[in-house]
Coordinates of C-alpha atoms in Angstrom, one line a residue:
Chain A
M297 CA 0.0 0.0 0.0
S298 CA 1.1 3.5 -0.7
R299 CA 1.2 6.7 1.4
T300 CA -0.2 8.4 -1.8
A301 CA -3.5 6.9 -0.8
L302 CA -3.6 9.7 1.9
L303 CA -3.4 12.3 -0.9
V304 CA -6.3 10.6 -2.7
L305 CA -8.3 10.4 0.5
A306 CA -7.8 14.0 1.6
D307 CA -8.1 15.5 -1.9
G308 CA -11.1 17.8 -2.1
R309 CA -12.0 16.2 -5.3
F310 CA -12.5 12.7 -3.7
P311 CA -16.2 12.2 -4.4
A312 CA -17.4 12.0 -0.8
G313 CA -19.9 15.0 -0.9
G314 CA -17.9 17.2 1.5
H315 CA -18.1 20.2 -0.9
A316 CA -21.7 20.7 -0.1
H317 CA -20.9 21.4 3.5
S318 CA -19.4 24.5 5.2
G319 CA -18.7 23.1 8.7
G320 CA -20.7 25.9 10.3
M321 CA -19.1 28.6 8.1
E322 CA -22.4 29.7 6.5
A323 CA -24.0 30.3 9.7
A324 CA -20.9 32.1 11.1
V325 CA -20.8 34.4 8.0
A326 CA -24.5 35.1 8.1
S327 CA -24.2 36.3 11.8
G328 CA -21.2 38.5 10.9
R329 CA -18.8 36.6 13.2
V330 CA -16.7 35.6 10.2
H331 CA -16.1 38.6 7.8
D332 CA -12.4 38.6 6.8
T333 CA -9.3 36.5 6.7
A334 CA -8.5 37.0 10.5
S335 CA -11.9 35.8 11.6
L336 CA -11.8 33.0 9.1
E337 CA -8.5 31.9 10.7
A338 CA -9.9 32.2 14.3
F339 CA -12.9 30.2 13.2
C340 CA -10.7 27.5 11.7
R341 CA -8.4 27.4 14.7
G342 CA -11.3 27.0 17.0
R343 CA -13.0 24.3 14.9
L344 CA -9.5 22.4 14.5
H345 CA -9.2 22.2 18.3
T346 CA -12.7 21.1 19.0
A347 CA -14.7 19.2 16.3
G348 CA -11.4 18.6 14.3
L349 CA -9.7 17.0 17.4
V350 CA -12.7 14.8 18.1
A351 CA -12.9 13.7 14.5
A352 CA -9.1 13.0 14.4
G353 CA -9.3 10.8 17.5
L354 CA -12.2 8.8 16.2
A355 CA -10.6 8.4 12.8
A356 CA -7.2 7.3 14.3
A357 CA -9.0 4.7 16.5
A358 CA -10.9 3.4 13.6
A359 CA -7.8 3.2 11.4
D360 CA -6.1 1.3 14.3
G361 CA -8.8 -1.4 14.1
C362 CA -10.8 -0.5 17.2
D363 CA -14.5 -1.6 17.1
A364 CA -16.1 0.8 14.6
L365 CA -19.5 0.3 16.0
A366 CA -18.3 1.3 19.6
L367 CA -16.6 4.3 18.0
D368 CA -19.8 5.3 16.2
Q369 CA -21.5 5.3 19.6
A370 CA -18.6 7.3 21.0
A371 CA -19.2 9.8 18.3
D372 CA -22.9 10.0 19.2
T373 CA -22.0 10.8 22.9
R374 CA -19.7 13.5 21.6
T375 CA -22.3 15.0 19.4
P376 CA -25.0 16.4 21.6
V377 CA -26.9 18.4 18.8
A378 CA -29.3 16.3 16.6
A379 CA -28.6 18.2 13.4
L380 CA -24.9 17.6 13.6
R381 CA -25.4 13.9 14.2
R382 CA -27.6 13.8 11.2
I383 CA -25.0 15.6 9.1
A384 CA -22.2 13.4 10.3
R385 CA -24.1 10.3 9.3
R386 CA -25.1 11.6 6.0
L387 CA -21.5 12.5 5.3
G388 CA -20.4 9.0 6.5
R389 CA -22.9 7.3 4.2
Q390 CA -21.5 9.4 1.2
L391 CA -17.9 8.6 2.1
M392 CA -18.7 5.0 2.6
R393 CA -20.0 4.7 -0.9
A394 CA -16.8 6.2 -2.5
A395 CA -14.6 4.3 -0.1
R396 CA -16.1 0.9 -0.9
A397 CA -15.6 1.5 -4.6
T398 CA -12.0 2.8 -4.1
W399 CA -10.6 0.5 -1.4
P400 CA -13.0 -2.6 -1.1
S401 CA -12.7 -4.1 2.4
T402 CA -14.6 -6.4 4.7
D403 CA -14.2 -3.8 7.5
L404 CA -16.0 -1.2 5.4
D405 CA -18.7 -3.9 4.4
H406 CA -19.1 -4.7 8.1
L407 CA -19.7 -1.2 9.1
A408 CA -22.1 -0.4 6.1
R409 CA -24.1 -3.5 7.0
H410 CA -24.6 -2.5 10.7
R411 CA -25.1 1.2 9.9
P412 CA -27.2 1.3 6.7
Q413 CA -28.2 4.9 7.4
G414 CA -24.5 5.9 7.7
A415 CA -22.0 5.8 10.5
H416 CA -20.3 9.0 11.7
Q417 CA -18.1 10.4 9.0
P418 CA -14.8 10.3 11.0
V419 CA -15.4 6.7 11.8
V420 CA -15.9 5.8 8.2
L421 CA -12.8 7.9 7.3
G422 CA -10.7 5.9 9.8
V423 CA -12.0 2.6 8.5
T424 CA -11.3 3.7 5.0
A425 CA -7.8 4.7 5.9
R426 CA -7.2 1.3 7.3
A427 CA -8.6 -0.3 4.1
A428 CA -6.2 2.0 2.1
G429 CA -3.3 0.7 4.2
L430 CA -2.7 4.1 5.9
A431 CA -1.6 4.5 9.5
P432 CA -3.8 5.8 12.4
L433 CA -1.8 9.1 12.3
D434 CA -2.6 9.5 8.6
A435 CA -6.2 9.0 9.4
A436 CA -6.1 11.6 12.2
R437 CA -4.3 14.1 9.9
A438 CA -6.9 13.6 7.1
A439 CA -9.8 14.1 9.6
A440 CA -8.2 17.2 11.2
Y441 CA -7.6 18.7 7.7
D442 CA -11.0 17.8 6.6
S443 CA -12.4 19.8 9.5
L444 CA -10.7 22.9 8.0
G445 CA -11.0 22.5 4.3
G446 CA -14.8 22.7 4.2
P447 CA -15.0 25.9 6.1
A448 CA -12.1 27.6 4.4
T449 CA -13.5 26.8 0.9
A450 CA -17.0 27.9 1.9
A451 CA -15.7 31.2 3.2
V452 CA -14.1 32.0 -0.1
R453 CA -17.5 31.5 -1.8
L454 CA -19.6 33.2 0.9
L455 CA -17.4 36.2 1.4
S456 CA -15.7 36.5 -1.9
L457 CA -12.4 36.1 -0.1
D458 CA -9.2 35.8 -2.1
P459 CA -8.7 32.0 -2.4
L460 CA -5.0 32.7 -1.9
D461 CA -5.7 34.2 1.5
A462 CA -7.9 31.2 2.5
T463 CA -5.2 28.8 1.4
A464 CA -2.6 30.8 3.4
V465 CA -4.8 30.3 6.5
L466 CA -4.7 26.5 6.0
A467 CA -0.9 26.7 5.5
R468 CA -0.4 28.7 8.7
L469 CA -2.5 26.2 10.7
A470 CA -0.5 23.2 9.5
G471 CA 1.7 23.1 12.5
E472 CA -1.2 23.2 14.8
L473 CA -2.9 20.5 12.8
D474 CA 0.1 18.3 13.2
T475 CA -0.2 18.8 17.0
V476 CA -3.9 17.9 17.0
A477 CA -3.2 14.9 14.8
D478 CA -0.5 13.7 17.2
A479 CA -2.7 14.2 20.2
A480 CA -5.5 12.2 18.6
D481 CA -3.2 9.5 17.6
A482 CA -1.8 9.2 21.1
A483 CA -5.3 9.0 22.6
A484 CA -6.3 6.4 19.9
R485 CA -3.5 4.1 21.0
R486 CA -4.9 4.0 24.5
V487 CA -8.5 2.9 23.4
T488 CA -7.8 -0.9 23.2
A489 CA -6.6 -0.9 26.8
E490 CA -8.8 1.9 28.4
G491 CA -11.9 2.2 26.3
V492 CA -13.3 4.9 24.0
G493 CA -13.6 7.3 27.0
V494 CA -10.0 8.3 26.5
L495 CA -10.7 9.8 23.1
P496 CA -11.0 13.6 22.8
A497 CA -14.4 15.1 23.5
A498 CA -13.7 18.8 22.9
S499 CA -16.8 20.9 22.1
A500 CA -17.6 24.4 20.8
P501 CA -20.9 25.9 22.0
L502 CA -21.3 28.2 18.9
L503 CA -20.7 25.3 16.5
D504 CA -23.4 23.4 18.4
I505 CA -25.9 26.2 18.6
T506 CA -25.5 27.5 15.0
G507 CA -25.4 23.9 13.6
E508 CA -29.1 23.5 14.7
Q509 CA -30.0 27.0 13.7
H510 CA -28.6 26.5 10.2
A511 CA -30.4 23.2 9.8
A512 CA -33.7 25.1 10.2
W513 CA -32.9 27.6 7.5
T514 CA -35.3 27.2 4.4
V515 CA -32.9 28.8 1.9
R516 CA -29.1 28.0 2.2
L517 CA -26.1 27.5 0.0
F518 CA -24.6 24.7 2.0
A519 CA -26.1 21.6 3.6
S520 CA -24.4 22.4 6.9
Chain B
M79 CA -42.6 19.1 38.2
T80 CA -41.8 22.5 39.3
L81 CA -38.4 24.2 39.6
T82 CA -37.5 27.5 41.0
T83 CA -34.1 29.0 40.4
A84 CA -32.4 31.9 42.0
K85 CA -31.8 35.0 40.2
T86 CA -28.3 35.7 39.1
P87 CA -27.2 39.3 39.3
A88 CA -26.3 41.0 36.1
V89 CA -22.9 41.9 37.2
I90 CA -20.9 39.7 39.5
P91 CA -19.0 41.8 42.1
A92 CA -15.5 41.0 43.2
P93 CA -15.6 38.3 45.8
A94 CA -16.6 39.6 49.2
G95 CA -19.1 39.1 51.9
E96 CA -19.2 37.6 55.3
P97 CA -18.8 35.0 56.5
L98 CA -17.2 33.3 53.6
Q99 CA -14.3 35.4 52.4
A100 CA -12.7 34.8 49.1
D101 CA -9.2 35.0 50.4
G102 CA -9.7 32.3 52.9
G103 CA -10.6 34.2 56.1
S104 CA -11.9 32.1 59.0
H105 CA -11.9 29.0 56.9
G106 CA -8.2 29.1 56.5
R107 CA -6.0 27.7 53.7
H108 CA -3.8 25.6 55.9
S109 CA -5.5 22.2 55.9
T110 CA -3.8 19.5 57.8
K111 CA -5.5 16.9 55.7
S112 CA -3.7 14.6 53.2
A113 CA -1.0 16.4 51.3
P114 CA -2.2 17.7 47.9
A115 CA 0.2 18.3 45.0
D116 CA 0.8 21.8 46.0
P117 CA 1.5 22.5 49.7
S118 CA -0.6 25.7 49.7
G119 CA -3.6 23.9 48.3
V120 CA -6.5 22.3 50.1
T121 CA -7.7 18.8 49.5
A122 CA -11.4 18.4 50.5
T123 CA -14.3 15.9 49.7
A124 CA -17.7 16.7 50.8
Q125 CA -20.5 14.2 50.7
I126 CA -24.2 14.3 50.4
R127 CA -26.4 11.2 50.4
A128 CA -30.2 11.2 50.3
A129 CA -32.4 8.2 50.8
H130 CA -36.1 7.4 50.8
N131 CA -37.4 6.0 54.1
G132 CA -40.8 4.7 52.8
R133 CA -42.5 8.0 53.4
T134 CA -40.2 10.8 52.3
T135 CA -36.6 11.7 51.4
T136 CA -34.2 12.1 54.2
V137 CA -30.5 13.1 54.0
P138 CA -28.7 10.6 56.3
L139 CA -25.2 11.8 55.2
L140 CA -24.0 15.3 55.1
H141 CA -20.3 15.4 55.3
N142 CA -18.6 18.7 55.6
D143 CA -15.1 19.3 54.6
D144 CA -13.5 22.7 54.6
P145 CA -14.1 24.8 52.5
F146 CA -17.4 23.0 51.9
H147 CA -20.2 23.5 54.3
L148 CA -23.4 21.8 53.6
R149 CA -26.8 22.9 55.0
R150 CA -30.2 21.2 54.9
L151 CA -32.9 23.6 53.5
R152 CA -36.6 23.2 54.1
A153 CA -37.9 20.3 52.1
R154 CA -40.2 21.2 49.2
G155 CA -42.9 18.4 49.3
E156 CA -41.2 15.1 49.0
Q157 CA -37.9 16.7 47.8
A158 CA -35.1 17.2 50.2
R159 CA -32.9 20.2 49.6
V160 CA -29.3 20.8 50.4
C161 CA -27.3 24.0 49.9
V162 CA -23.5 24.0 49.5
L163 CA -21.9 26.9 51.3
G164 CA -18.2 27.9 51.0
A165 CA -17.6 26.7 47.5
M166 CA -17.2 30.4 46.8
S167 CA -14.1 30.7 49.0
A168 CA -12.4 28.2 46.6
P169 CA -11.0 26.9 44.5
L170 CA -7.6 28.6 44.7
G171 CA -4.6 27.4 42.8
G172 CA -3.5 24.0 44.0
D173 CA -6.8 23.0 45.6
R174 CA -8.2 19.6 45.0
L175 CA -11.9 19.8 45.8
A176 CA -14.6 17.1 45.3
L177 CA -18.2 16.9 46.0
D178 CA -20.0 13.5 46.0
I179 CA -23.7 13.6 45.7
T180 CA -25.9 10.4 45.7
A181 CA -29.7 10.2 45.5
G182 CA -30.5 6.7 46.8
R183 CA -33.4 4.6 45.4
R184 CA -36.7 6.7 45.2
A185 CA -35.1 9.7 46.8
R186 CA -35.8 13.1 45.6
L187 CA -32.9 15.6 46.2
E188 CA -32.1 19.2 45.1
V189 CA -28.6 20.6 45.6
T190 CA -27.9 24.2 45.1
T191 CA -25.1 26.5 46.1
A192 CA -25.4 29.7 48.1
A193 CA -23.5 31.9 45.8
A194 CA -21.3 31.8 42.7
T195 CA -18.2 29.6 42.8
I196 CA -15.1 31.7 42.1
A197 CA -12.0 30.3 40.8
L198 CA -9.1 32.5 42.0
R199 CA -5.4 32.3 41.4
G200 CA -4.5 32.2 44.9
P201 CA -0.9 32.0 46.1
T202 CA 0.3 29.8 43.3
T203 CA -0.4 29.2 39.6
T204 CA -0.8 25.5 40.2
P205 CA -4.1 24.3 38.6
A206 CA -7.0 23.7 40.9
T207 CA -9.4 20.7 40.4
Y208 CA -13.0 20.5 41.3
D209 CA -14.7 17.1 40.9
V210 CA -18.3 16.6 41.2
R211 CA -19.5 13.0 41.3
I212 CA -23.2 12.4 41.0
T213 CA -25.0 9.1 41.4
V214 CA -28.8 8.8 40.9
D215 CA -30.2 5.3 41.8
D216 CA -33.3 3.7 40.5
D217 CA -36.5 5.8 40.6
A218 CA -34.6 8.6 42.2
T219 CA -34.6 12.3 41.1
L220 CA -31.6 14.8 41.4
H221 CA -31.6 18.4 40.7
W222 CA -28.1 19.9 40.7
L223 CA -28.7 23.6 40.3
P224 CA -25.6 25.5 41.3
E225 CA -24.9 29.1 40.9
P226 CA -22.3 30.0 38.1
L227 CA -18.7 29.3 38.2
I228 CA -16.6 32.3 37.6
S229 CA -13.1 32.0 36.2
T230 CA -11.0 35.0 37.2
R231 CA -7.9 36.4 35.9
G232 CA -4.8 34.2 36.6
S233 CA -6.7 31.2 37.8
T234 CA -6.5 27.7 36.3
L235 CA -9.3 25.3 37.2
H236 CA -10.0 21.9 35.8
Q237 CA -13.6 20.8 36.6
T238 CA -14.9 17.3 36.1
F239 CA -18.5 16.2 36.3
T240 CA -19.1 12.4 36.4
V241 CA -22.8 11.5 36.4
D242 CA -24.0 7.8 36.8
L243 CA -27.6 7.4 36.3
A244 CA -29.8 4.4 36.8
P245 CA -32.2 3.7 33.8
T246 CA -35.2 4.8 35.8
S247 CA -33.7 7.9 37.4
R248 CA -34.3 11.5 36.6
L249 CA -31.8 14.4 36.4
V250 CA -31.9 18.1 36.0
M251 CA -28.4 19.5 36.0
R252 CA -27.4 23.1 35.2
E253 CA -23.9 24.4 34.6
E254 CA -23.1 28.0 34.1
Q255 CA -19.6 29.4 33.4
L256 CA -18.7 33.1 33.4
L257 CA -15.4 33.9 31.8
G258 CA -14.0 36.7 34.0
R259 CA -15.9 39.1 36.2
S260 CA -17.4 42.2 34.7
G261 CA -14.8 43.5 32.2
E262 CA -12.1 41.1 33.5
V263 CA -9.9 38.7 31.4
P264 CA -10.7 35.2 32.5
G265 CA -8.4 32.5 33.8
H266 CA -8.1 29.2 32.2
L267 CA -11.1 26.8 32.8
T268 CA -11.6 23.4 31.5
T269 CA -14.7 21.3 32.1
R270 CA -15.2 17.6 31.4
L271 CA -18.7 16.3 31.6
I272 CA -19.3 12.5 31.5
V273 CA -22.8 11.1 31.9
R274 CA -23.6 7.4 31.9
R275 CA -27.1 5.9 31.9
G276 CA -27.3 2.3 33.0
G277 CA -23.6 2.1 32.7
R278 CA -23.6 3.2 29.1
P279 CA -22.1 6.5 28.0
L280 CA -24.8 9.1 27.3
L281 CA -22.8 12.3 26.9
D282 CA -19.1 13.1 26.8
Q283 CA -17.9 16.7 26.5
Q284 CA -15.0 18.8 27.2
T285 CA -14.7 22.6 27.0
A286 CA -11.6 24.8 27.4
Y287 CA -11.9 28.5 27.7
G288 CA -9.4 31.3 28.5
Y289 CA -5.6 31.3 27.6
P290 CA -4.0 29.1 26.6
A291 CA -7.1 27.4 25.1
P292 CA -6.8 28.0 21.2
A293 CA -9.4 30.4 19.7
W294 CA -11.8 30.0 22.7
D295 CA -13.1 33.6 22.0
G296 CA -13.1 33.0 18.2
P297 CA -16.2 32.7 16.1
A298 CA -16.5 28.9 16.3
V299 CA -16.3 28.6 20.1
L300 CA -17.7 31.6 22.1
G301 CA -17.2 34.6 20.0
S302 CA -17.8 37.7 22.0
H303 CA -19.9 35.9 24.6
R304 CA -18.5 35.6 28.2
A305 CA -21.3 33.5 29.7
T306 CA -21.9 29.9 28.6
G307 CA -23.8 27.1 30.1
Q308 CA -25.8 23.9 29.7
L309 CA -28.9 22.4 31.1
L310 CA -29.2 18.6 30.9
L311 CA -32.5 16.8 31.5
V312 CA -32.7 13.1 31.7
D313 CA -36.1 11.6 32.2
P314 CA -37.3 8.1 31.1
G315 CA -40.7 9.7 30.5
L316 CA -39.2 11.3 27.4
G317 CA -40.0 8.2 25.4
T318 CA -40.4 9.5 21.7
P319 CA -37.8 11.5 19.9
Q320 CA -38.3 15.3 20.1
E321 CA -37.6 18.0 17.6
P322 CA -34.8 20.4 18.5
H323 CA -35.7 23.9 19.5
V324 CA -33.7 27.0 18.9
I325 CA -33.9 30.0 21.2
D326 CA -32.6 33.2 19.5
D327 CA -35.2 35.8 19.6
D328 CA -32.7 38.5 20.0
P329 CA -29.1 37.5 18.9
A330 CA -27.7 40.4 21.0
E331 CA -29.0 38.7 24.1
G332 CA -27.4 35.4 23.3
H333 CA -28.8 32.2 21.9
A334 CA -29.5 28.6 22.9
V335 CA -30.4 25.3 21.4
L336 CA -32.5 22.6 23.1
T337 CA -31.9 19.2 21.5
P338 CA -32.3 15.5 22.2
L339 CA -29.2 13.4 22.7
A340 CA -28.8 10.2 20.7
D341 CA -30.7 8.7 23.6
P342 CA -34.0 10.5 23.2
R343 CA -34.7 10.3 27.0
A344 CA -32.1 13.0 27.5
L345 CA -32.3 16.6 26.4
I346 CA -29.5 19.2 26.5
A347 CA -29.7 22.9 26.2
T348 CA -26.5 24.7 25.3
A349 CA -26.5 28.5 25.6
V350 CA -24.1 31.4 25.1
A351 CA -24.8 35.0 26.2
P352 CA -23.0 38.2 26.8
A353 CA -23.7 38.2 30.6
P354 CA -25.0 35.9 33.3
A355 CA -28.6 37.3 33.5
Q356 CA -29.2 36.6 29.8
L357 CA -27.6 33.1 30.1
R358 CA -29.9 32.2 33.0
H359 CA -32.9 33.5 31.0
L360 CA -32.0 31.3 28.1
L361 CA -31.6 28.2 30.2
D362 CA -34.8 28.8 32.1
T363 CA -36.6 29.3 28.8
A364 CA -35.1 26.0 27.6
L365 CA -36.2 24.2 30.7
A366 CA -39.7 25.5 30.5
Y367 CA -39.8 24.4 26.9
A368 CA -38.4 21.0 27.8
Y369 CA -41.2 20.3 30.2
T370 CA -43.7 20.7 27.4
Y371 CA -42.2 17.6 25.9
E372 CA -43.4 15.5 28.8
T373 CA -47.0 16.0 28.1
P374 CA -48.9 15.2 24.9
R375 CA -48.1 18.0 22.6
P376 CA -50.7 19.9 20.5
D377 CA -50.8 19.2 16.8
A378 CA -50.2 22.7 15.7
D379 CA -47.3 23.9 17.8
G380 CA -45.6 25.5 14.9
E381 CA -42.3 23.8 15.2
Q382 CA -40.5 22.0 12.3

């Protein structure tokens, strides 16, 4: 197996449906909380260290071969808001379809069979990384990066930001992303011995509140 | 079920007031109990246990431990009530505080605090810990409704709430956090909330505010809000899945969401607001709305 699989998996063009989601950015722009490059960076940093860290932990543990169904439940307990659970499962289902076509595996089949409505996206991402022969740290990195790519791309469209500025934000956060991925990987290594409770559970009140608000909008550009 | 809550002042003054002084005062900071990590810190565990004696709820165990002082309040019907005094004189840096609350089988217990709990720097920058452990047995009801926790400049506090619920138990739990007193930069505050129902995880959450938490005041986490809180309601009577409810009539006054957890017998409200009075109003509104879930709902209630 090839590390290049990580590039395929993390590529925004990988057909997993993520482009339709802004990761809370549409609501943040509508409220005026994100309005320029600096506030975009603050949003991305906050999301990286909360939702991104949680996703990275789940993905790393799934890539490590931990029980995906137990991880899916752990994702539920870490996602108190109904709209965000629904979106995570929808994204998981879309990723599952692409993953099974790309890296067929019995682990993916098993998860798909037990969660026909979709498992939480980071869990599917981790099982996919495992099927592609990637390491848990690779899965953590892909999940953490995924938590930023959506909002950054969406901000460009919603605010007519310069795409170069948005990309520079992602580049500036690369070091922190590595730290988050390392922390997630370290936590995932403890799951077999200590259970899923050791995985990160960081939450962000505004992402939770606006996630549900956004889901109730009748007209919106992004699905989340 | 009825619930009354104390009003929170719009502005939290600097810690003061007899007989519980913020800087230690008569309660002293030099405990002779088992040595904590930091020699200037206090290690204390207070315990409350309520039981049902066949007629009503009694509180057979009320264990004080400086700086915690526990006081029985007049019962409200079958519900026993206990107030925690003294938590406002702690935690200071290096303190290791714990509060164990148990509602035994069929007991109905409400626990409140007399005033806001204020995390202060104290003589050291060593982190303080505050662990609240809650156990609610079969057919028991616990209301944990403390006044807010205030994180003040220079303090570091790690709070942990561990809640174990029997499948037939009920819980109403409110947590409010104020990041700094009026106009003050907050300290560092982390809160871990772990709730299990029948031994299975129900909710697992961690928050981190104040430097060095990354982007805690950014647009994904708290934005400009300095008051945040949650209200958790677990009730086996909440059988059918409920629709989430958003409370944001006036965004300048903060906003909240009331949503079922993956286990539909539990609801959680999460709120952010500029100041404590608006936060309390949002959580009270969410609680009032949550109670409408427990009765058959009219067809045309306008939600969806």
